Short mmCIF file of C-alpha atoms and ligand atoms in Angstrom, two decimals:
data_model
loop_
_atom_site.label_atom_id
_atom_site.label_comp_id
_atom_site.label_asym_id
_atom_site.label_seq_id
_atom_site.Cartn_x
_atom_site.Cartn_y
_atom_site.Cartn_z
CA UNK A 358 0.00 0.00 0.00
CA UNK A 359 0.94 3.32 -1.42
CA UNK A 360 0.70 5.88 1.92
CA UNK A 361 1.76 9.66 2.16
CA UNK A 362 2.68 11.10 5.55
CA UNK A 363 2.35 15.05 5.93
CA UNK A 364 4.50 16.29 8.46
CA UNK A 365 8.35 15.63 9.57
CA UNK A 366 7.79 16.47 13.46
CA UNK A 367 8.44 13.59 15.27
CA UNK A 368 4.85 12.42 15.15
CA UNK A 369 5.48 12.22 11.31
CA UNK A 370 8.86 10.66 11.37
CA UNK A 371 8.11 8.62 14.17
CA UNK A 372 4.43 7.32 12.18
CA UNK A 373 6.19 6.88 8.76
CA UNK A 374 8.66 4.78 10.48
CA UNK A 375 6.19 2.57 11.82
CA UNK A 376 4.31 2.27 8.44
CA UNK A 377 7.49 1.00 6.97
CA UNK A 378 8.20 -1.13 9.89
CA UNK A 379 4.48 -2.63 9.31
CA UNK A 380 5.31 -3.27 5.55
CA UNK A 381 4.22 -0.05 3.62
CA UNK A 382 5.41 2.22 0.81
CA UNK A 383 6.13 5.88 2.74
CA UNK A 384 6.53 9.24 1.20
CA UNK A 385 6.59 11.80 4.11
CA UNK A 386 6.24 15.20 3.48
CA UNK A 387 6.94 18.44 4.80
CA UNK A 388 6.93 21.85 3.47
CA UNK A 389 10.34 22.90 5.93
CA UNK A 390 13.25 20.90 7.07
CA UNK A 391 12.49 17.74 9.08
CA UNK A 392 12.26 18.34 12.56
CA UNK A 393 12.51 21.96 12.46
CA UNK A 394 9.37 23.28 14.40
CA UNK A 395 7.98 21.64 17.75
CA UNK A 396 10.47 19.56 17.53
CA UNK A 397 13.17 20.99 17.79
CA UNK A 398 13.09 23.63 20.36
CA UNK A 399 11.56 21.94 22.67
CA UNK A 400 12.98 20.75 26.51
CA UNK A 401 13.76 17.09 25.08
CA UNK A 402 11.41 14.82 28.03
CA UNK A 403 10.42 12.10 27.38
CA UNK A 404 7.55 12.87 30.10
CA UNK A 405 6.09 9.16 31.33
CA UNK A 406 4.56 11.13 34.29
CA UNK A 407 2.76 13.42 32.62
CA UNK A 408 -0.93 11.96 32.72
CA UNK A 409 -2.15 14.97 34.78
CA UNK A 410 -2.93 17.46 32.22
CA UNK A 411 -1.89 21.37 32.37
CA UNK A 412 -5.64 22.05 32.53
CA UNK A 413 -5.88 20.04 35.64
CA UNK A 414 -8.79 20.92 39.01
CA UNK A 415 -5.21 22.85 40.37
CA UNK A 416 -5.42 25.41 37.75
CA UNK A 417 -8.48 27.27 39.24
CA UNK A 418 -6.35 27.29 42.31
CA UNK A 419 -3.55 28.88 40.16
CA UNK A 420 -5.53 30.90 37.65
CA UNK A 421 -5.23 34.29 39.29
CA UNK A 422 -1.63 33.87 39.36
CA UNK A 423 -1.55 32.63 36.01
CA UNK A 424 -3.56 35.93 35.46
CA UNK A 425 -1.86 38.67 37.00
CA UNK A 426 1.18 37.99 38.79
CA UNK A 427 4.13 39.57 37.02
CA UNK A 428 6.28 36.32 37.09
CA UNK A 429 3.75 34.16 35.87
CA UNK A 430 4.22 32.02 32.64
CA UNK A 431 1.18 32.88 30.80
CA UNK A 432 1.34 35.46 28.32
CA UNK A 433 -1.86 36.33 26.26
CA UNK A 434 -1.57 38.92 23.66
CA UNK A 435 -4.30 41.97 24.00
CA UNK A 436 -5.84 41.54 20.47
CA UNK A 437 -5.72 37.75 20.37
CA UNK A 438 -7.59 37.37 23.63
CA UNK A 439 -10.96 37.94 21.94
CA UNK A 440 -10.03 35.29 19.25
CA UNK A 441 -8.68 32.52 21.76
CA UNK A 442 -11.63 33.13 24.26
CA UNK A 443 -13.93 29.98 22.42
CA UNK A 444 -10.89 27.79 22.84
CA UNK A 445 -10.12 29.32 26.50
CA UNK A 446 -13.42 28.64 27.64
CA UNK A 447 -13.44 25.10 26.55
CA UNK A 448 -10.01 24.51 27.78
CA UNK A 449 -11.40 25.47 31.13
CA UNK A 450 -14.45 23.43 30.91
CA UNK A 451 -11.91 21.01 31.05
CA UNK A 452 -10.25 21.45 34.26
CA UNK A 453 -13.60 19.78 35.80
CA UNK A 454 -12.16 16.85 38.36
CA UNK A 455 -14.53 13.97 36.86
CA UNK A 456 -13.17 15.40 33.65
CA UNK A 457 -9.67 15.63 34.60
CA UNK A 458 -9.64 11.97 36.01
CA UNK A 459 -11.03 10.81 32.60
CA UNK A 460 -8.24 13.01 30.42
CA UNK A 461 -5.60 11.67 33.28
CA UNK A 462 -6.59 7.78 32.26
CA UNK A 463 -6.54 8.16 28.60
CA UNK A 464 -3.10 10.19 29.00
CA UNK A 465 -2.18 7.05 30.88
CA UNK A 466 -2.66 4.89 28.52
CA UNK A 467 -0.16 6.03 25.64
CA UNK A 468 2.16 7.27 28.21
CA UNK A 469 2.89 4.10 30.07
CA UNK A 470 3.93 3.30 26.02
CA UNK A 471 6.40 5.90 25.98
CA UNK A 472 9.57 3.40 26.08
CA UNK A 473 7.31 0.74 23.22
CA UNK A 474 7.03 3.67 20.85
CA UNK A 475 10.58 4.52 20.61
CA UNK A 476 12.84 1.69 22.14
CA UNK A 477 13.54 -0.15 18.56
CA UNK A 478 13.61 2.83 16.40
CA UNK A 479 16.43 4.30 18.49
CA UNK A 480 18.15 1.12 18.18
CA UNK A 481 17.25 0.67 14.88
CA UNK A 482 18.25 4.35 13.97
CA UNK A 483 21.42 4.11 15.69
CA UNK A 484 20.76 7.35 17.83
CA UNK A 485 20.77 5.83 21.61
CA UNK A 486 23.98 8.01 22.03
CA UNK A 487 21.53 11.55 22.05
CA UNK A 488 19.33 10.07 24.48
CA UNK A 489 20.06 10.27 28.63
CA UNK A 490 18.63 8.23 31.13
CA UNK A 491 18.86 11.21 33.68
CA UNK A 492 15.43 11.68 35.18
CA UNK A 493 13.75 15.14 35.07
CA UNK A 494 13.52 17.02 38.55
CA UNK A 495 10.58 19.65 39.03
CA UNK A 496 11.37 22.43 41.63
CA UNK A 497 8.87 24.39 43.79
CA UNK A 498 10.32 28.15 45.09
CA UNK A 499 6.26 28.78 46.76
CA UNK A 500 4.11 26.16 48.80
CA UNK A 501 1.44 27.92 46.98
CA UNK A 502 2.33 26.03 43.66
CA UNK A 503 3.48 23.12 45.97
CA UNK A 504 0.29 22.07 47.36
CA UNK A 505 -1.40 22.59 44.46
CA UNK A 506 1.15 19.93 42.79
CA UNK A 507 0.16 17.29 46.04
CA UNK A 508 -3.16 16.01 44.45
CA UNK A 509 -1.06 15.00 41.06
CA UNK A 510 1.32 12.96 42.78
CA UNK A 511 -1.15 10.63 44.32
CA UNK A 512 -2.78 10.60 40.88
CA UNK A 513 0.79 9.72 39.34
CA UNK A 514 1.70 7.34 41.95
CA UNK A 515 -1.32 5.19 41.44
CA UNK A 516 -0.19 4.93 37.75
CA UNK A 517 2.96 3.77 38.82
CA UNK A 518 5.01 6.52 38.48
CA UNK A 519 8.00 6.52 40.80
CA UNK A 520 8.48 9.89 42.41
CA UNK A 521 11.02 10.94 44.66
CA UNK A 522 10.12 13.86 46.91
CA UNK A 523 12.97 16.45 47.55
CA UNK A 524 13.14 18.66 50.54
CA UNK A 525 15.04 21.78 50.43
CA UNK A 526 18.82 20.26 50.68
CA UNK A 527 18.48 17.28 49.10
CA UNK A 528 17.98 19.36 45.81
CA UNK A 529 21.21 20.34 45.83
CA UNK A 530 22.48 16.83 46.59
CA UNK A 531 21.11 16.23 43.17
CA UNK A 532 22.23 19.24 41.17
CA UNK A 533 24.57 21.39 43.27
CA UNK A 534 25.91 23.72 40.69
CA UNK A 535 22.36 25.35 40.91
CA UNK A 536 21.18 28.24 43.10
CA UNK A 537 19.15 26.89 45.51
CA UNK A 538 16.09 29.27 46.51
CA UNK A 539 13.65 25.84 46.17
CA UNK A 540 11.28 24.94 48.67
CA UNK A 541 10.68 21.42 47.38
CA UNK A 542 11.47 19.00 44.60
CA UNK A 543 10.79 15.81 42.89
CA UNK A 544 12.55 13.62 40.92
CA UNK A 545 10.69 11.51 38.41
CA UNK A 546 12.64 8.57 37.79
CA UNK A 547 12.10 6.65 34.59
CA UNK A 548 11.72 9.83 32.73
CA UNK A 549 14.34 10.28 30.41
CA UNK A 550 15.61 13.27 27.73
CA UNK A 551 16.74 13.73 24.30
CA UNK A 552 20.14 15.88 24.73
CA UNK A 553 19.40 16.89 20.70
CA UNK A 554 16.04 16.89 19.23
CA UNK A 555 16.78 17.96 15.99
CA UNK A 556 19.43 15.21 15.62
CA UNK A 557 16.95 12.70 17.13
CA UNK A 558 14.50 13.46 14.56
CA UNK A 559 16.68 13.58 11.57
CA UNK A 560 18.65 10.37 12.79
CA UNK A 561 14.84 8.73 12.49
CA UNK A 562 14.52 10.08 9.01
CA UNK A 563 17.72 8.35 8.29
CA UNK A 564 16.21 5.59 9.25
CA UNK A 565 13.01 5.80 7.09
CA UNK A 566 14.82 6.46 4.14
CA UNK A 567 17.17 3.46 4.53
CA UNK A 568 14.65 1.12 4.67
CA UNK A 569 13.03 2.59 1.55
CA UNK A 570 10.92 5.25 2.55
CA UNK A 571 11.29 8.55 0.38
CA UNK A 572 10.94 12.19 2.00
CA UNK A 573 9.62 15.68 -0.12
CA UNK A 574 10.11 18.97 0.57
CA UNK A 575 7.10 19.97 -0.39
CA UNK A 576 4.17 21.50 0.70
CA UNK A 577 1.07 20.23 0.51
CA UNK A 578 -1.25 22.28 -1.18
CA UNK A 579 -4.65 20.41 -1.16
CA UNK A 580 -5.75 16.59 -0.91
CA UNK A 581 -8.19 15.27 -3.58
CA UNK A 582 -9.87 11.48 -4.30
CA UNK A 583 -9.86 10.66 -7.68
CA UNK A 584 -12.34 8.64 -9.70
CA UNK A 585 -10.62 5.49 -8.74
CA UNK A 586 -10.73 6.24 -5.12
CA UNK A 587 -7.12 7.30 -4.76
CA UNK A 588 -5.87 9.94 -3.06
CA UNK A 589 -4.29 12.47 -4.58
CA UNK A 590 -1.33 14.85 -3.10
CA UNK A 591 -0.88 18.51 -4.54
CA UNK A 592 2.14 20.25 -3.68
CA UNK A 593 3.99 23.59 -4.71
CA UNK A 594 6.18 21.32 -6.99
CA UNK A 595 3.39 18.77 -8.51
CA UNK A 596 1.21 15.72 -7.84
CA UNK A 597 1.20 11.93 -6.41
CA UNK A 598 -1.26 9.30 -5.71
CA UNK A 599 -1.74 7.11 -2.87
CA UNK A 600 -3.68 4.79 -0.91
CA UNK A 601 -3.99 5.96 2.59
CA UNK A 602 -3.12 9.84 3.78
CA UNK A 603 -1.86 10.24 7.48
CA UNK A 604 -2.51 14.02 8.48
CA UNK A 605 0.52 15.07 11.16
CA UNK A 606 1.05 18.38 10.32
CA UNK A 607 1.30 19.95 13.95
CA UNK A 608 -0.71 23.10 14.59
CA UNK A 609 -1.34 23.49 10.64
CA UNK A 610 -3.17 20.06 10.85
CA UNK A 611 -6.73 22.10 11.59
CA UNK A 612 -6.33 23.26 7.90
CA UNK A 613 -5.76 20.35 6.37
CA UNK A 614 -8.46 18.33 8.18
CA UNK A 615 -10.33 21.23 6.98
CA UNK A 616 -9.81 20.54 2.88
CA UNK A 617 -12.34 16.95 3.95
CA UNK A 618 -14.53 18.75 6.27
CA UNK A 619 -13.14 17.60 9.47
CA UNK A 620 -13.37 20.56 12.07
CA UNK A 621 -11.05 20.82 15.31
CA UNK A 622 -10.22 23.25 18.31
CA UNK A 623 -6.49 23.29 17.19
CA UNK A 624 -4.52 26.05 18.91
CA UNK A 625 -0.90 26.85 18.98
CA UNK A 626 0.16 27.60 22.39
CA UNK A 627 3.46 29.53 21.59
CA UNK A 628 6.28 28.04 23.65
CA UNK A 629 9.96 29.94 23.68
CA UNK A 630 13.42 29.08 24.39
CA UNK A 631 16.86 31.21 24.78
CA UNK A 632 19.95 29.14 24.64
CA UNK A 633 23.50 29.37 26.22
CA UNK A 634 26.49 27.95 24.14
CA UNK A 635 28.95 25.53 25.68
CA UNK A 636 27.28 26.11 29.20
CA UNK A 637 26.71 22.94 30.75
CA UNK A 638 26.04 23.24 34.36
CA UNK A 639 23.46 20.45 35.36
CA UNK A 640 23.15 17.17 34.31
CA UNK A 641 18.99 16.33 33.71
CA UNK A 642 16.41 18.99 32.52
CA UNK A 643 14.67 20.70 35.66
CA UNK A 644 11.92 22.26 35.85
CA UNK A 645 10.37 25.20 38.04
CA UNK A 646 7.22 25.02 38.25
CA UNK A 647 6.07 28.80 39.25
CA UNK A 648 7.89 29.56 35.98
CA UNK A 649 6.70 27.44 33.38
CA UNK A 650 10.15 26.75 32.59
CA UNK A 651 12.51 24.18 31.83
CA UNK A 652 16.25 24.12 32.40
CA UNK A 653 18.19 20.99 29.48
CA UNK A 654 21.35 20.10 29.21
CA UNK A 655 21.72 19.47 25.41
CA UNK A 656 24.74 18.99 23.91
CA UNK A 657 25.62 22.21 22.95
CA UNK A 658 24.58 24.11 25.90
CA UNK A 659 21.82 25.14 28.26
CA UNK A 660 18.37 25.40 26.35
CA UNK A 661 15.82 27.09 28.85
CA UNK A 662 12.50 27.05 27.91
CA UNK A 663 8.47 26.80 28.62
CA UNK A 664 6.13 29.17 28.96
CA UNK A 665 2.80 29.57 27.02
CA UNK A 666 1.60 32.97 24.84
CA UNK A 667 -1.66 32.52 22.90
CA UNK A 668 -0.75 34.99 20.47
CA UNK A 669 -1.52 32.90 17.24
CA UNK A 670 0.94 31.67 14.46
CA UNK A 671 3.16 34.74 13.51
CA UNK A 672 7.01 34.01 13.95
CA UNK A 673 7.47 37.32 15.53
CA UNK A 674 9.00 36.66 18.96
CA UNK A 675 7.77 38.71 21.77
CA UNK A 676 10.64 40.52 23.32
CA UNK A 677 8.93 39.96 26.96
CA UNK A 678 8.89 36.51 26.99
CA UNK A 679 12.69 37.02 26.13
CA UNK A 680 13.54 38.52 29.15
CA UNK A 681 10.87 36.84 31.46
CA UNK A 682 13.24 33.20 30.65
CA UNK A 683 16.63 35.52 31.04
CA UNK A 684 15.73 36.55 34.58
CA UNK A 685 14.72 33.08 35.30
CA UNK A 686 17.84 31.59 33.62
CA UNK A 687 20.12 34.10 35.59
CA UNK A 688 18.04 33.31 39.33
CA UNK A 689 18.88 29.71 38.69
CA UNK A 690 22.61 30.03 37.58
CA UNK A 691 23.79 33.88 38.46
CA UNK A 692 26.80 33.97 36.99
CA UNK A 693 25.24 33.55 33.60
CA UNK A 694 26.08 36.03 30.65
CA UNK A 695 24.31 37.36 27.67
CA UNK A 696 21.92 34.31 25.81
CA UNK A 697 23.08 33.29 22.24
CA UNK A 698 20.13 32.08 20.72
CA UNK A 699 16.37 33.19 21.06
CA UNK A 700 13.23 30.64 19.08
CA UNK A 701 9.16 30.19 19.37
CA UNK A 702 7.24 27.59 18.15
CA UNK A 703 3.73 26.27 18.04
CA UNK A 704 2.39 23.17 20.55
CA UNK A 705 -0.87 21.34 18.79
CA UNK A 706 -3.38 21.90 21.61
CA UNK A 707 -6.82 20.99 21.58
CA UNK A 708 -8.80 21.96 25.01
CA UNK A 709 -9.56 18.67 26.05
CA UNK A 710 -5.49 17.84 26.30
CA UNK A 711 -5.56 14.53 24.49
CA UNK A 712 -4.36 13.88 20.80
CA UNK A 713 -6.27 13.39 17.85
CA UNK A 714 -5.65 9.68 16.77
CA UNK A 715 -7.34 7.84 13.97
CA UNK A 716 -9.30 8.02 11.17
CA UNK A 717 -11.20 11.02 9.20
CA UNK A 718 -14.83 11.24 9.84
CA UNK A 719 -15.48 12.07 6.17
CA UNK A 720 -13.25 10.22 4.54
CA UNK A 721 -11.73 6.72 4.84
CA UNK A 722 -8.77 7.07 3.36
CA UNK A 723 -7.84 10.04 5.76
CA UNK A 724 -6.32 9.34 9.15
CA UNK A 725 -4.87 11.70 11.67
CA UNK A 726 -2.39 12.15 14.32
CA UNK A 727 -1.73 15.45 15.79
CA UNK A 728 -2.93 17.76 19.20
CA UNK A 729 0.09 16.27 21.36
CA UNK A 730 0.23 19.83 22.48
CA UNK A 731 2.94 19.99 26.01
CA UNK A 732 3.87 16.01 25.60
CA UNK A 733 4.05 15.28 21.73
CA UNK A 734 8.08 14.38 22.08
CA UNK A 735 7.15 11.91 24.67
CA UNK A 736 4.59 10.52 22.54
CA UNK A 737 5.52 10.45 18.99
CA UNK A 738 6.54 6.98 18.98
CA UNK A 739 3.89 5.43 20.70
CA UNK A 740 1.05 7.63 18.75
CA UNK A 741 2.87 6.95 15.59
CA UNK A 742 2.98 3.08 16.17
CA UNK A 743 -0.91 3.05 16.48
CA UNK A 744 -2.09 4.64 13.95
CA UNK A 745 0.59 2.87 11.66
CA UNK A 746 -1.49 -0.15 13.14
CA UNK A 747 -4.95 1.72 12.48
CA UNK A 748 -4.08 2.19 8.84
CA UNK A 749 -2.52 -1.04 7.87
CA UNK A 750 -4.64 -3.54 9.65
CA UNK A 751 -7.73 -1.66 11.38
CA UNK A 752 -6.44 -3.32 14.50
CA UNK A 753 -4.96 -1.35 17.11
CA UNK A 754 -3.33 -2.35 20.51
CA UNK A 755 -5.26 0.21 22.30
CA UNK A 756 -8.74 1.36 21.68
CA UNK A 757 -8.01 4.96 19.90
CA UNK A 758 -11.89 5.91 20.17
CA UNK A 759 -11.49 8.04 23.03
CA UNK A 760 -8.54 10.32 20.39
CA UNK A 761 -11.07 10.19 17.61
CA UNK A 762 -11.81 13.66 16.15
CA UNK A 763 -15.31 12.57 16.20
CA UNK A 764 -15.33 13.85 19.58
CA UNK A 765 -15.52 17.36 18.36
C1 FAD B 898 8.96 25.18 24.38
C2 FAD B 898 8.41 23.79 24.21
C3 FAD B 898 8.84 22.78 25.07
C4 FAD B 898 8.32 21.49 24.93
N1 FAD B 898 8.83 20.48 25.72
C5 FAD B 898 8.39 19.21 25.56
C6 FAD B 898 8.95 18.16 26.33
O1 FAD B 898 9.89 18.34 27.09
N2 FAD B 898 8.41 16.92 26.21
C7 FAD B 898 7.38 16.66 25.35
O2 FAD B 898 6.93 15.51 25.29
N3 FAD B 898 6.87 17.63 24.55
C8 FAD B 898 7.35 18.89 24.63
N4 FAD B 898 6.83 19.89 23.85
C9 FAD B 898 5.76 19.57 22.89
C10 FAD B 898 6.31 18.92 21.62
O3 FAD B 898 7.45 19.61 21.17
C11 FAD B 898 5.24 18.92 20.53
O4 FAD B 898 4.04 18.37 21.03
C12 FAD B 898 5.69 18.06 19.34
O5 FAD B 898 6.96 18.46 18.89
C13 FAD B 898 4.70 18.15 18.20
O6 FAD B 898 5.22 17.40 17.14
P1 FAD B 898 4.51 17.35 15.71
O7 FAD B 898 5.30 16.45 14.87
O8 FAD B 898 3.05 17.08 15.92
O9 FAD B 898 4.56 18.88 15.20
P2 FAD B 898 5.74 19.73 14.54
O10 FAD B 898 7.06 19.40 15.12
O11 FAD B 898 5.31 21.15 14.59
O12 FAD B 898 5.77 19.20 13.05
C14 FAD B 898 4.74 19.45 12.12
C15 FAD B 898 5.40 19.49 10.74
O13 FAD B 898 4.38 19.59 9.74
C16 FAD B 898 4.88 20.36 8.69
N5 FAD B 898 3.77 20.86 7.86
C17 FAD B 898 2.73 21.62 8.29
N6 FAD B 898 1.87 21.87 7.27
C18 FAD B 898 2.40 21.27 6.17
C19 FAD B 898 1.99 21.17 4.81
N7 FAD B 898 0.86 21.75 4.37
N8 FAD B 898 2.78 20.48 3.94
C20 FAD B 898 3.93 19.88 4.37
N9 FAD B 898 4.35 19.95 5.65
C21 FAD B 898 3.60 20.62 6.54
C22 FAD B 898 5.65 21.47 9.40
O14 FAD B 898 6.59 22.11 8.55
C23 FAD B 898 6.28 20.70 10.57
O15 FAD B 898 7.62 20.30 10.29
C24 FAD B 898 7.34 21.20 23.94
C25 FAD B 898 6.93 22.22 23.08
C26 FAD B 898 7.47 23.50 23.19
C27 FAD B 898 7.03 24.55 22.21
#
């Protein structure tokens, strides 16, 4: 079977991989370089604990900190409030506990699949070198956001999630080249990171293409079925036909579920980073929680990142945000310098925090995988192995009609 893959994220890569694993003929498209938006400037996790999600019961708690506090994380720009308020108001609807239980159950599900998604193509790619088994530490400077966090343990820790609670000292038995100003921390063993997404995704592309697979730079322009039920693929450089179409186009998936009538809350919650060359001062990603912001090691330096501006899909960076991760970069490590690189990018969100995993509601030939919004690095393998399953054999190893986009 002919199949056509839009999108080289790491949902993309990591689905088209699969697909050719499973037997198929892959094109994967994308109108950039592979790897190049999410995925690349994000904090690296690979996030197994993360089945409570951001809009979880705590965030009422948190909301008028979120709101008006001049070191929160949250940035909405004036203008766009107006324009994000229908997906705001669902995304709160959310935060419901009965709802929040539900989301946190069907988040546990992939992400206790985390390691199955991507064990063998890391092997297989010949990348286990980028990854680090280092587990991620959160930090707490306020009990405020502390017991807020309490209820989400016990909800990770009847998962099966091993956390290790940190008082005040102990954090810097873990990472003492830090400035220590935290009340509390956690360590959340069995989490792991990528010390170089880019690399990670493009050694995975490698992969696909030496087992066959093809990629295009291309973008895709429109999807059409033809008379004899194939699909067809226009691009700014010309036209193919295929059997099956997998949608993983990130944030610009809503448009392209669009073109077979498929409609979606898709926002793109902005997320920044600033980097530091050759500064390499701790040895796992941490993250402080008040902040929104996460502290990685990668390979060439310290990448600090986080934070979420609805502000819609311009590349214009918003010089704020700059400086709010700067004066949390230099309270963590004072003796830091001048940044040397600044980036924004898009997270698929839908308000209901789950992915959307499966097959078109208009068209059987169209399937889709997209919305990981905070904890789509985690989950590209895993997502990309089941509906790799969905479109080869109808058969899945988990029941994907809770991701459906018929939920919409
Ligand atoms: C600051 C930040 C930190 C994060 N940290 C983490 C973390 O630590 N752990 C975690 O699990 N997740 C994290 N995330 C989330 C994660 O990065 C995303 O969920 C994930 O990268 C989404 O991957 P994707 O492949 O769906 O989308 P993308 O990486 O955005 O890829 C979509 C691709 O589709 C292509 N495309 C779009 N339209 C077309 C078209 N018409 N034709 C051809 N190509 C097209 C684009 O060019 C793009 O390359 C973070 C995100 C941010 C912003």
């Amino acid at each position: 079977m002919k199949v056509a893959v839009i999108g080289a994220g790491i949902v993309g890569v990591s689905s088209a991989n699969w697909l050719s694993k499973f037997g198929q003929e892959v094109t994967l498209y994308d109108k950039g370089e592979p790897g190049s938006e999410a995925s690349y400037g994000n904090a690296g996790t690979y996030a197994k604990y993360a089945n409570v999600p951001t809009n979880s019961s705590s965030f009422f708690y948190l909301f008028p900190y979120l709101l008006f506090h001049k070191d929160s994380p949250l940035f909405i720009r004036g203008k766009y409030f107006i324009k994000a308020l229908p997906w705001l108001t669902k995304y709160l609807s959310n935060c419901r506990p009965s709802k929040v239980k539900d989301t946190s159950e069907k988040l546990t599900t992939l992400l206790s699949r985390v390691d199955e998604g991507y064990e063998d193509l890391f092997k297989d790619a010949n990348i286990e070198h980028l990854i680090s088994k280092e587990s991620v530490m959160y930090l707490w400077s306020s009990k405020l956001f502390y017991k807020a966090a309490i209820p989400d343990f016990a909800t990770r820790a009847k998962t099966g999630i091993d956390i290790q609670l940190l008082d005040h000292n102990e954090i810097s038995d873990v990472e003492p080249e830090l400035n220590n100003n935290f009340y509390k921390g956690a360590l959340f063993n069995g989490s792991y990171f990528s010390k170089n997404p880019k690399e990670t995704t493009l050694g995975l592309l490698k992969l696909l293409q030496s087992r066959g697979g093809k990629f295009l730079q291309e973008e895709v322009m429109d999807v059409k079925m033809n008379s004899s039920n194939k699909v067809e693929i226009i691009t700014d450089k010309g036209k193919k036909e295929f059997d099956k179409v997998i949608v993983c186009a990130g944030v610009w998936s809503k448009k392209l579920a669009a073109l077979f009538g498929d409609t979606v809350p898709l926002e793109g919650e902005r997320g920044y980073h600033i980097a530091y060359n050759n500064f390499n001062p701790i040895k796992r990603p941490v993250a402080w929680q008040e902040r929104g912001t996460y502290f990685t090691p990668m390979n060439d330096g310290l990448r600090v990142g986080g934070v979420v501006e609805l502000a819609g899909l311009e590349r214009e960076l918003n010089q704020k945000v700059i400086s709010f991760l700067s004066r949390a970069a230099k309270h963590v490590f004072p003796n830091l310098l001048g940044h040397d690189q600044e980036w924004v990018g898009f997270r698929p969100s839908v308000p209901d925090s789950l992915p959307v995993i499966g097959q078109s509601k208009k068209n059987p030939y169209i399937y889709y995988c997209f919305g990981h919004q905070h904890i789509g690095w985690s989950l590209g393998g895993i997502t990309g192995k089941l509906i790799a399953q969905e479109a080869t054999a109808n058969k899945t190893d988990i029941d994907l009609s809770p991701f459906s986009i018929e939920r919409f």
